[in-house]
Amino acid sequence: MLEELEEFEGPGNERAEAQPPSTQDKGKKKLLGPAVNYLMGPRFLVYVSCALSIWGDRMWHFAISVFLIELYGHNLLLTAVFGLVVAGSVLVFGAIIGDWIDRKPRNKVAHASLFIQNSSVTACCIVLMLVFSYKNEIEQIWHGWLTVFCYGVVIILADLANLASTALTITIQKDWIVVITGNNRSQLAGMNATVRRMDQVINIFAPLSVGQVMTWASNVVGCGFILGWNLVSLLVEFIFLSRVYKMVPQLAVKPQQSIENIPESERGVVNGVQSSMNYLMDLVHFIMVILAPQPQQFGLLVIISILFVIAGHTMYFFYTKKYKSKERESPNTPA
């Protein structure tokens, strides 16, 4: 009886399995196809890599300042010295980093920058965890000079991580994205706008996340949280960037062509010099903090900062006005 039942059910099952897919299933496949292709495409992988890198940078930049304030007795002097070293390093080595980016293959530059950045942050977090855990014991060694040595190691490692982060930013955001979009200016503008929006959003939530960890737990746990993030981020970014490099053959060659008015052979140097000039203002800002590190003097620094912002907007206004007037005076080029 059971065998007859099975024989009866068998052909029915075969008929059910043999039925062609419904229109609804075909519609789902049509909708899922482009979505899956986009999620596996180079642009999305670059977005994820940029998001992970930016999130790690913003957490680290916020946390290292707080850590240095905690270590130096709630004074901004050590934080200002750190900022001065970082800004001065990019100012001095920015063009050299850009030249290195131009001379080396893109995948090697990205992988080297990624590894140096994350390994430096990881090592710095380990040193900070040891200092926070054994601060009293360390202060008793070498009449306190071991503490000074630890401060120096932390600043040097953090500075090295920042230089590697600058190289990675120039490589991905100023070079890879240009190559991936080709000569399509609208696509380039769209990718740059997307990365910029991610940067602005992460600027808010990344410091908030690590700040909550440090508040609810401790500075040691905060260091461990950043350390774990960097290890996971290193692995994911390495895999994604390697995949993008294989998916976009143009990244493997560096032809002498002009994209976005910058020759490809000079793009790294130009962006490196630009980063150096940006950090020049940071250098001035940290020098001022060193000269006025006490909280009672913050009001003066805020006023000076506002004056600098107003001056920057004013100069940009006059530049735009001058550029527009020249554009009107120039003869119209034929389409």
mmCIF file of C-alpha atoms in Angstrom, residues 38-225:
data_model
loop_
_atom_site.group_PDB
_atom_site.id
_atom_site.type_symbol
_atom_site.label_atom_id
_atom_site.label_comp_id
_atom_site.label_asym_id
_atom_site.label_seq_id
_atom_site.Cartn_x
_atom_site.Cartn_y
_atom_site.Cartn_z
ATOM 1 C CA TYR A 38 26.482 45.986 -8.156
ATOM 2 C CA LEU A 39 27.306 44.488 -4.757
ATOM 3 C CA MET A 40 30.072 42.405 -6.331
ATOM 4 C CA GLY A 41 31.284 45.227 -8.576
ATOM 5 C CA PRO A 42 34.400 47.354 -8.087
ATOM 6 C CA ARG A 43 32.558 50.525 -7.081
ATOM 7 C CA PHE A 44 30.740 48.949 -4.145
ATOM 8 C CA LEU A 45 33.925 47.192 -2.991
ATOM 9 C CA VAL A 46 35.760 50.524 -3.092
ATOM 10 C CA TYR A 47 32.941 52.142 -1.103
ATOM 11 C CA VAL A 48 33.155 49.444 1.582
ATOM 12 C CA SER A 49 36.947 49.706 1.736
ATOM 13 C CA CYS A 50 36.772 53.495 2.031
ATOM 14 C CA ALA A 51 34.087 53.280 4.721
ATOM 15 C CA LEU A 52 36.120 50.836 6.822
ATOM 16 C CA SER A 53 39.283 52.894 6.407
ATOM 17 C CA ILE A 54 37.584 56.204 7.205
ATOM 18 C CA TRP A 55 35.786 54.719 10.224
ATOM 19 C CA GLY A 56 39.046 53.376 11.628
ATOM 20 C CA ASP A 57 40.830 56.694 10.998
ATOM 21 C CA ARG A 58 38.140 58.768 12.676
ATOM 22 C CA MET A 59 37.997 56.489 15.720
ATOM 23 C CA TRP A 60 41.775 56.537 16.042
ATOM 24 C CA HIS A 61 42.159 60.307 15.604
ATOM 25 C CA PHE A 62 39.559 60.922 18.297
ATOM 26 C CA ALA A 63 40.846 58.278 20.680
ATOM 27 C CA ILE A 64 44.555 59.118 20.468
ATOM 28 C CA SER A 65 43.862 62.724 21.460
ATOM 29 C CA VAL A 66 41.819 61.587 24.464
ATOM 30 C CA PHE A 67 44.472 59.029 25.435
ATOM 31 C CA LEU A 68 47.255 61.620 25.351
ATOM 32 C CA ILE A 69 45.196 64.027 27.469
ATOM 33 C CA GLU A 70 44.582 61.262 30.011
ATOM 34 C CA LEU A 71 48.262 60.285 30.089
ATOM 35 C CA TYR A 72 49.563 63.837 30.523
ATOM 36 C CA GLY A 73 47.283 64.846 33.356
ATOM 37 C CA HIS A 74 44.352 66.462 31.549
ATOM 38 C CA ASN A 75 46.618 68.917 29.708
ATOM 39 C CA LEU A 76 46.627 69.525 25.952
ATOM 40 C CA LEU A 77 50.396 69.997 25.660
ATOM 41 C CA LEU A 78 51.173 66.389 24.696
ATOM 42 C CA THR A 79 48.242 66.325 22.278
ATOM 43 C CA ALA A 80 49.484 69.538 20.668
ATOM 44 C CA VAL A 81 53.006 68.086 20.334
ATOM 45 C CA PHE A 82 51.503 65.020 18.664
ATOM 46 C CA GLY A 83 49.535 67.190 16.248
ATOM 47 C CA LEU A 84 52.645 69.240 15.511
ATOM 48 C CA VAL A 85 54.647 66.112 14.677
ATOM 49 C CA VAL A 86 51.871 64.705 12.475
ATOM 50 C CA ALA A 87 51.333 67.949 10.568
ATOM 51 C CA GLY A 88 55.066 68.535 10.180
ATOM 52 C CA SER A 89 55.615 64.991 8.893
ATOM 53 C CA VAL A 90 52.992 65.291 6.162
ATOM 54 C CA LEU A 91 54.313 68.756 5.301
ATOM 55 C CA VAL A 92 57.836 67.371 4.843
ATOM 56 C CA PHE A 93 57.085 63.936 3.382
ATOM 57 C CA GLY A 94 53.868 64.662 1.436
ATOM 58 C CA ALA A 95 55.576 65.152 -1.929
ATOM 59 C CA ILE A 96 57.869 62.160 -1.292
ATOM 60 C CA ILE A 97 54.851 59.966 -0.573
ATOM 61 C CA GLY A 98 53.182 61.200 -3.755
ATOM 62 C CA ASP A 99 56.281 60.428 -5.814
ATOM 63 C CA TRP A 100 56.424 56.930 -4.299
ATOM 64 C CA ILE A 101 52.773 56.409 -5.259
ATOM 65 C CA ASP A 102 53.523 57.437 -8.858
ATOM 66 C CA ARG A 103 56.550 55.143 -9.229
ATOM 67 C CA LYS A 104 55.193 51.933 -7.709
ATOM 68 C CA PRO A 105 52.406 49.606 -8.958
ATOM 69 C CA ARG A 106 48.987 50.524 -7.624
ATOM 70 C CA ASN A 107 48.305 47.236 -5.852
ATOM 71 C CA LYS A 108 51.653 47.276 -4.026
ATOM 72 C CA VAL A 109 51.125 50.876 -2.908
ATOM 73 C CA ALA A 110 47.623 50.124 -1.595
ATOM 74 C CA HIS A 111 48.658 46.930 0.194
ATOM 75 C CA ALA A 112 51.803 48.466 1.716
ATOM 76 C CA SER A 113 49.943 51.572 2.916
ATOM 77 C CA LEU A 114 47.135 49.467 4.344
ATOM 78 C CA PHE A 115 49.498 47.137 6.183
ATOM 79 C CA ILE A 116 51.694 49.922 7.609
ATOM 80 C CA GLN A 117 48.688 51.948 8.760
ATOM 81 C CA ASN A 118 46.878 49.125 10.538
ATOM 82 C CA SER A 119 49.989 47.510 12.008
ATOM 83 C CA SER A 120 51.169 50.882 13.372
ATOM 84 C CA VAL A 121 47.804 51.544 15.015
ATOM 85 C CA THR A 122 47.763 47.994 16.416
ATOM 86 C CA ALA A 123 51.256 48.372 17.902
ATOM 87 C CA CYS A 124 50.353 51.790 19.308
ATOM 88 C CA CYS A 125 47.221 50.385 20.951
ATOM 89 C CA ILE A 126 49.282 47.623 22.597
ATOM 90 C CA VAL A 127 51.745 50.192 23.996
ATOM 91 C CA LEU A 128 48.873 52.347 25.277
ATOM 92 C CA MET A 129 47.194 49.372 26.941
ATOM 93 C CA LEU A 130 50.438 48.564 28.760
ATOM 94 C CA VAL A 131 50.942 52.192 29.818
ATOM 95 C CA PHE A 132 47.374 52.542 31.117
ATOM 96 C CA SER A 133 47.557 49.199 32.953
ATOM 97 C CA TYR A 134 50.985 49.747 34.567
ATOM 98 C CA LYS A 135 51.283 53.532 34.647
ATOM 99 C CA ASN A 136 52.396 53.768 38.285
ATOM 100 C CA GLU A 137 55.036 51.063 37.882
ATOM 101 C CA ILE A 138 56.373 52.604 34.636
ATOM 102 C CA GLU A 139 56.743 56.025 36.277
ATOM 103 C CA GLN A 140 59.095 54.520 38.868
ATOM 104 C CA ILE A 141 61.531 53.142 36.254
ATOM 105 C CA TRP A 142 64.507 55.245 35.072
ATOM 106 C CA HIS A 143 63.286 58.171 37.197
ATOM 107 C CA GLY A 144 60.274 58.598 34.938
ATOM 108 C CA TRP A 145 62.184 58.506 31.659
ATOM 109 C CA LEU A 146 60.514 55.259 30.636
ATOM 110 C CA THR A 147 57.218 57.149 30.635
ATOM 111 C CA VAL A 148 58.713 59.784 28.339
ATOM 112 C CA PHE A 149 60.035 56.998 26.112
ATOM 113 C CA CYS A 150 56.559 55.454 25.922
ATOM 114 C CA TYR A 151 55.096 58.826 24.980
ATOM 115 C CA GLY A 152 57.651 59.095 22.185
ATOM 116 C CA VAL A 153 56.903 55.581 20.908
ATOM 117 C CA VAL A 154 53.156 56.307 20.877
ATOM 118 C CA ILE A 155 53.625 59.560 18.969
ATOM 119 C CA ILE A 156 56.022 57.997 16.431
ATOM 120 C CA LEU A 157 53.729 55.019 15.765
ATOM 121 C CA ALA A 158 50.680 57.267 15.463
ATOM 122 C CA ASP A 159 52.582 59.553 13.094
ATOM 123 C CA LEU A 160 53.624 56.578 10.946
ATOM 124 C CA ALA A 161 49.999 55.434 10.827
ATOM 125 C CA ASN A 162 48.912 58.897 9.708
ATOM 126 C CA LEU A 163 51.510 58.994 6.905
ATOM 127 C CA ALA A 164 50.334 55.574 5.693
ATOM 128 C CA SER A 165 46.717 56.742 5.911
ATOM 129 C CA THR A 166 47.587 59.773 3.785
ATOM 130 C CA ALA A 167 49.193 57.515 1.169
ATOM 131 C CA LEU A 168 46.161 55.195 1.160
ATOM 132 C CA THR A 169 43.737 58.104 0.809
ATOM 133 C CA ILE A 170 45.671 59.545 -2.139
ATOM 134 C CA THR A 171 45.919 56.107 -3.760
ATOM 135 C CA ILE A 172 42.253 55.119 -3.519
ATOM 136 C CA GLN A 173 40.316 58.372 -3.511
ATOM 137 C CA LYS A 174 42.531 60.400 -5.860
ATOM 138 C CA ASP A 175 43.788 57.716 -8.249
ATOM 139 C CA TRP A 176 41.854 54.423 -8.208
ATOM 140 C CA ILE A 177 38.465 56.116 -8.370
ATOM 141 C CA VAL A 178 39.614 58.211 -11.346
ATOM 142 C CA VAL A 179 40.754 55.083 -13.197
ATOM 143 C CA ILE A 180 37.617 53.078 -12.333
ATOM 144 C CA THR A 181 35.333 55.783 -13.715
ATOM 145 C CA GLY A 182 37.493 56.364 -16.793
ATOM 146 C CA ASN A 183 36.830 59.612 -18.617
ATOM 147 C CA ASN A 184 33.237 59.846 -17.388
ATOM 148 C CA ARG A 185 33.186 63.035 -15.327
ATOM 149 C CA SER A 186 29.634 62.510 -14.075
ATOM 150 C CA GLN A 187 30.503 59.067 -12.688
ATOM 151 C CA LEU A 188 33.661 60.457 -11.112
ATOM 152 C CA ALA A 189 31.684 63.256 -9.491
ATOM 153 C CA GLY A 190 29.124 60.719 -8.255
ATOM 154 C CA MET A 191 31.744 58.451 -6.654
ATOM 155 C CA ASN A 192 33.547 61.409 -5.067
ATOM 156 C CA ALA A 193 30.257 62.734 -3.704
ATOM 157 C CA THR A 194 29.372 59.325 -2.258
ATOM 158 C CA VAL A 195 32.756 59.000 -0.533
ATOM 159 C CA ARG A 196 32.416 62.546 0.783
ATOM 160 C CA ARG A 197 28.971 61.821 2.208
ATOM 161 C CA MET A 198 30.285 58.677 3.890
ATOM 162 C CA ASP A 199 33.123 60.720 5.342
ATOM 163 C CA GLN A 200 30.740 63.285 6.824
ATOM 164 C CA VAL A 201 28.442 60.662 8.348
ATOM 165 C CA ILE A 202 31.344 58.633 9.759
ATOM 166 C CA ASN A 203 32.840 61.805 11.227
ATOM 167 C CA ILE A 204 29.812 61.885 13.516
ATOM 168 C CA PHE A 205 29.293 58.251 14.438
ATOM 169 C CA ALA A 206 32.841 56.844 14.615
ATOM 170 C CA PRO A 207 34.053 59.072 17.492
ATOM 171 C CA LEU A 208 30.687 58.561 19.172
ATOM 172 C CA SER A 209 31.043 54.778 19.080
ATOM 173 C CA VAL A 210 34.573 54.580 20.479
ATOM 174 C CA GLY A 211 33.778 57.352 22.967
ATOM 175 C CA GLN A 212 30.889 55.317 24.365
ATOM 176 C CA VAL A 213 33.130 52.258 24.688
ATOM 177 C CA MET A 214 35.738 54.288 26.577
ATOM 178 C CA THR A 215 33.081 55.859 28.810
ATOM 179 C CA TRP A 216 31.200 52.666 29.686
ATOM 180 C CA ALA A 217 34.305 50.491 30.050
ATOM 181 C CA SER A 218 37.802 51.985 30.226
ATOM 182 C CA ASN A 219 40.630 53.357 28.140
ATOM 183 C CA VAL A 220 42.187 49.895 28.004
ATOM 184 C CA VAL A 221 38.979 48.428 26.575
ATOM 185 C CA GLY A 222 38.819 51.339 24.123
ATOM 186 C CA CYS A 223 42.327 50.499 22.919
ATOM 187 C CA GLY A 224 41.325 46.854 22.561
ATOM 188 C CA PHE A 225 38.238 47.841 20.585
#
